[in-house]
Coordinates of C-alpha atoms in Angstrom, one line a residue:
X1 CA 14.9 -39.3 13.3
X2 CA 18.2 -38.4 11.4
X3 CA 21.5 -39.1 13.2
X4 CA 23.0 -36.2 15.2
X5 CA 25.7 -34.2 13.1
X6 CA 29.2 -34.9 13.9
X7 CA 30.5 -32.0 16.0
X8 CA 33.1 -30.5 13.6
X9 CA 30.4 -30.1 11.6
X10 CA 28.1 -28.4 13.8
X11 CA 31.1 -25.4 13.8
X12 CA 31.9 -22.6 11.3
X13 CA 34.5 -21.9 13.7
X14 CA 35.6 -24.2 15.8
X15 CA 34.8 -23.4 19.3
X16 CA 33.7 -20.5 18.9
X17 CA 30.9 -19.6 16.0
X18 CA 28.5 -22.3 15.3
X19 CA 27.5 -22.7 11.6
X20 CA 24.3 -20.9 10.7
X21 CA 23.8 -19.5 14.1
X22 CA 24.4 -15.5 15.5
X23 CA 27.5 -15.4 18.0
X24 CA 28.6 -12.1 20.0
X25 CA 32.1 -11.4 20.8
X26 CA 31.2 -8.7 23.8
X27 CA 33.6 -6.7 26.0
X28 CA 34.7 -3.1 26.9
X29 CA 36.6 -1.2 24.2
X30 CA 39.9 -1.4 23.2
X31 CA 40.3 -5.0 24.4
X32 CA 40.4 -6.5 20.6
X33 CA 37.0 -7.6 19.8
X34 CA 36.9 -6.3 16.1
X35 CA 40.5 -7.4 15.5
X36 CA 39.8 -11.3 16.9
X37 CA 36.2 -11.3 14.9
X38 CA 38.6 -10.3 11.7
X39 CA 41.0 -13.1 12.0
X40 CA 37.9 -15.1 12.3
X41 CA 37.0 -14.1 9.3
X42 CA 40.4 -13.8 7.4
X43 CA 40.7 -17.7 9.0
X44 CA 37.3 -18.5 7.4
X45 CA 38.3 -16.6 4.3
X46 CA 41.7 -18.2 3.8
X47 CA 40.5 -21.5 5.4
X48 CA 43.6 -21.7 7.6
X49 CA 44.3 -21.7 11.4
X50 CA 45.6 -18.2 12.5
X51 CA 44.6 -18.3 15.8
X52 CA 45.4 -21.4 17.9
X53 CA 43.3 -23.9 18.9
X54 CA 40.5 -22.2 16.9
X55 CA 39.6 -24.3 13.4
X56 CA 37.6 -22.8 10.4
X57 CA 35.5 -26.1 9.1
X58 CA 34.2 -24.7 5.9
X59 CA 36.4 -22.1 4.1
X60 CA 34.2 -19.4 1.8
X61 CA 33.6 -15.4 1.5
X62 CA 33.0 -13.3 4.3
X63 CA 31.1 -10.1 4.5
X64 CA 32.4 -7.9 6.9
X65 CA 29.4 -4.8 8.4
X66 CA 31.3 -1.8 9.7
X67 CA 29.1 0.5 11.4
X68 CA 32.3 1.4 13.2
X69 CA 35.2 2.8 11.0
X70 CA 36.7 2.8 7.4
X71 CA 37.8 0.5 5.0
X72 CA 41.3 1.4 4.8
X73 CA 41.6 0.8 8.8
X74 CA 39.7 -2.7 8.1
X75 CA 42.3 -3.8 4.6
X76 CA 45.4 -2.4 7.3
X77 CA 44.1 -4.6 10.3
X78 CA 43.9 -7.8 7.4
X79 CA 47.3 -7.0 5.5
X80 CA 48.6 -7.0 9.0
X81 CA 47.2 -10.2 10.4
X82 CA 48.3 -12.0 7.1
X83 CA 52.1 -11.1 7.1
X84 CA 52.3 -11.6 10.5
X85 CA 51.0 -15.2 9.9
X86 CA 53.0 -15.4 6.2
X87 CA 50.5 -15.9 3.9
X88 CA 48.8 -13.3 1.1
X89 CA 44.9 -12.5 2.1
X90 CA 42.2 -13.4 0.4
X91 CA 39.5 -10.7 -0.1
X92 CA 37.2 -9.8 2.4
X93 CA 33.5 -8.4 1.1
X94 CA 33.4 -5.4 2.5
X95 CA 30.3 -2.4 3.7
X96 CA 29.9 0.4 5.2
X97 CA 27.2 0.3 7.1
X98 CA 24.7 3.3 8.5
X99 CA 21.4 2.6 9.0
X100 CA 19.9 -0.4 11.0
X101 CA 21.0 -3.5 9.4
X102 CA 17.3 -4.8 9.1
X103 CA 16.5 -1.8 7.3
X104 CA 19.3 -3.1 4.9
X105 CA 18.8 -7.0 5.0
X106 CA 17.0 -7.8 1.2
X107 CA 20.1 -5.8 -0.5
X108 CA 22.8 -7.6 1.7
X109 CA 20.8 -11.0 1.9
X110 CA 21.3 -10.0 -2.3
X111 CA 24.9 -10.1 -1.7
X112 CA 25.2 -12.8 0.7
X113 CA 23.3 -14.8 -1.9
X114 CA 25.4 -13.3 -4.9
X115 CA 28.8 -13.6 -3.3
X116 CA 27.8 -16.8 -1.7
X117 CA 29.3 -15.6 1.8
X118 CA 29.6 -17.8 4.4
X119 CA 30.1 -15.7 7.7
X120 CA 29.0 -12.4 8.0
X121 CA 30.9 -9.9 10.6
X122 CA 28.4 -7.2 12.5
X123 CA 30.9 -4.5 13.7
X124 CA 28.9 -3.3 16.2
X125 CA 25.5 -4.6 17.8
X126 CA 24.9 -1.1 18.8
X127 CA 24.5 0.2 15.6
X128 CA 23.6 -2.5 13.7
X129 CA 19.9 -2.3 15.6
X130 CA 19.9 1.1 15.3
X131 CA 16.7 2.5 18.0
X132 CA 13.7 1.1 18.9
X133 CA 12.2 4.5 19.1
X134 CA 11.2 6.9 22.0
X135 CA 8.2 4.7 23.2
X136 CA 9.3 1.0 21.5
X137 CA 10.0 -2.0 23.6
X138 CA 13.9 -1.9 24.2
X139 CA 13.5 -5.5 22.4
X140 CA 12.3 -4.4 19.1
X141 CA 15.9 -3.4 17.5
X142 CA 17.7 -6.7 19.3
X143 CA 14.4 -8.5 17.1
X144 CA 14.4 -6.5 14.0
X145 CA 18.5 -7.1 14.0
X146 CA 18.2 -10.9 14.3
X147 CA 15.6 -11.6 11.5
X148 CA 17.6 -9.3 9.2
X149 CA 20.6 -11.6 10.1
X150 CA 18.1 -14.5 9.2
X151 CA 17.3 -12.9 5.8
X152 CA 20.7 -12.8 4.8
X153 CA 21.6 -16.6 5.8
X154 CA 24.9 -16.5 6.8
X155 CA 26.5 -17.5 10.0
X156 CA 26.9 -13.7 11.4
X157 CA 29.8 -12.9 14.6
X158 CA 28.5 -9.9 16.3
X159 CA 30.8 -7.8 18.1
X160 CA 29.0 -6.0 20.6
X161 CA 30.3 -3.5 23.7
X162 CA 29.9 -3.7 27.5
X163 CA 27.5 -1.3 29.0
X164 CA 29.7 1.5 30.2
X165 CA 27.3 1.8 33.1
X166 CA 27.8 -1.5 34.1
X167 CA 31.3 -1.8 33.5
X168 CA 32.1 0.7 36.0
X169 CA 30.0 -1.1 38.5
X170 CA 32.4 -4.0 38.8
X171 CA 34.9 -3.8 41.5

């Protein structure tokens, strides 16, 4: 049996994403899930502290998925984040995204491998799985997602969204 790994190195970033694992950042909209999985990112990217208390252990490329909105809104939301914080950014890969990421895993795993990216943002779940189909199981795109994220071999951050449904059920 080999010894258990030391805890900050069990982290991509620290407490939040483990390395080479999936995490979700999930909530209603307009709270700031995109912006806090970018400065993840940019903190990965830059290998610096941004957000307090929260540690990048390995510093390296990041690939950021946008199913969501545009490239210019993304470089904006990072030029912001950096001179707010005093430091130039470092590049962050950029794609648009529009069909099902698992439809698109060999040519990004290509450019995970290529770019040797690190972390991997999925802006958002919804789209990212795209649809199961009128008579699939409702698990198939969560599935199909997920071993598309394990083709490409990065850690990946999801951001998902809260059931709109169930987030008017709460009192």
């Amino acid at each position: 049996c080999e010894p258990k790994t030391p805890l900050r190195d069990q982290f991509l970033v620290e407490p939040l994403l483990l390395r080479d694992r999936p995490g979700m950042i999930f909530g209603p909209g307009g709270v700031g899930k995109s912006l806090l999985a970018l400065t993840c990112g940019l903190s990965v990217a830059a290998g610096r502290e941004i957000i307090p208390g929260i540690f990048p252990r390995l510093k390296g490329p990041v690939l950021y998925l946008d199913w969501e909105t545009t490239g210019s809104v993304i470089n904006d939301r990072i030029q912001s984040i950096a001179a707010g914080h005093g430091f130039d950014p470092p590049k962050i890969l950029y794609r648009r995204c529009i069909k099902p990421l698992a439809d698109d895993a060999e040519k990004l795993s290509e450019i995970v491998a290529e770019r040797k990216v690190v972390m991997v943002i999925v802006d958002s779940a919804a789209y990212a799985m795209g649809s199961s189909g009128e008579y699939g199981d409702a698990n198939e795109s969560v599935l199909r997602m997920h071993e598309g994220l394990r083709i490409m071999g990065a850690t990946a951050l999801i951001v998902d969204h809260v059931n709109k449904v169930d987030q008017k059920a709460k009192p």
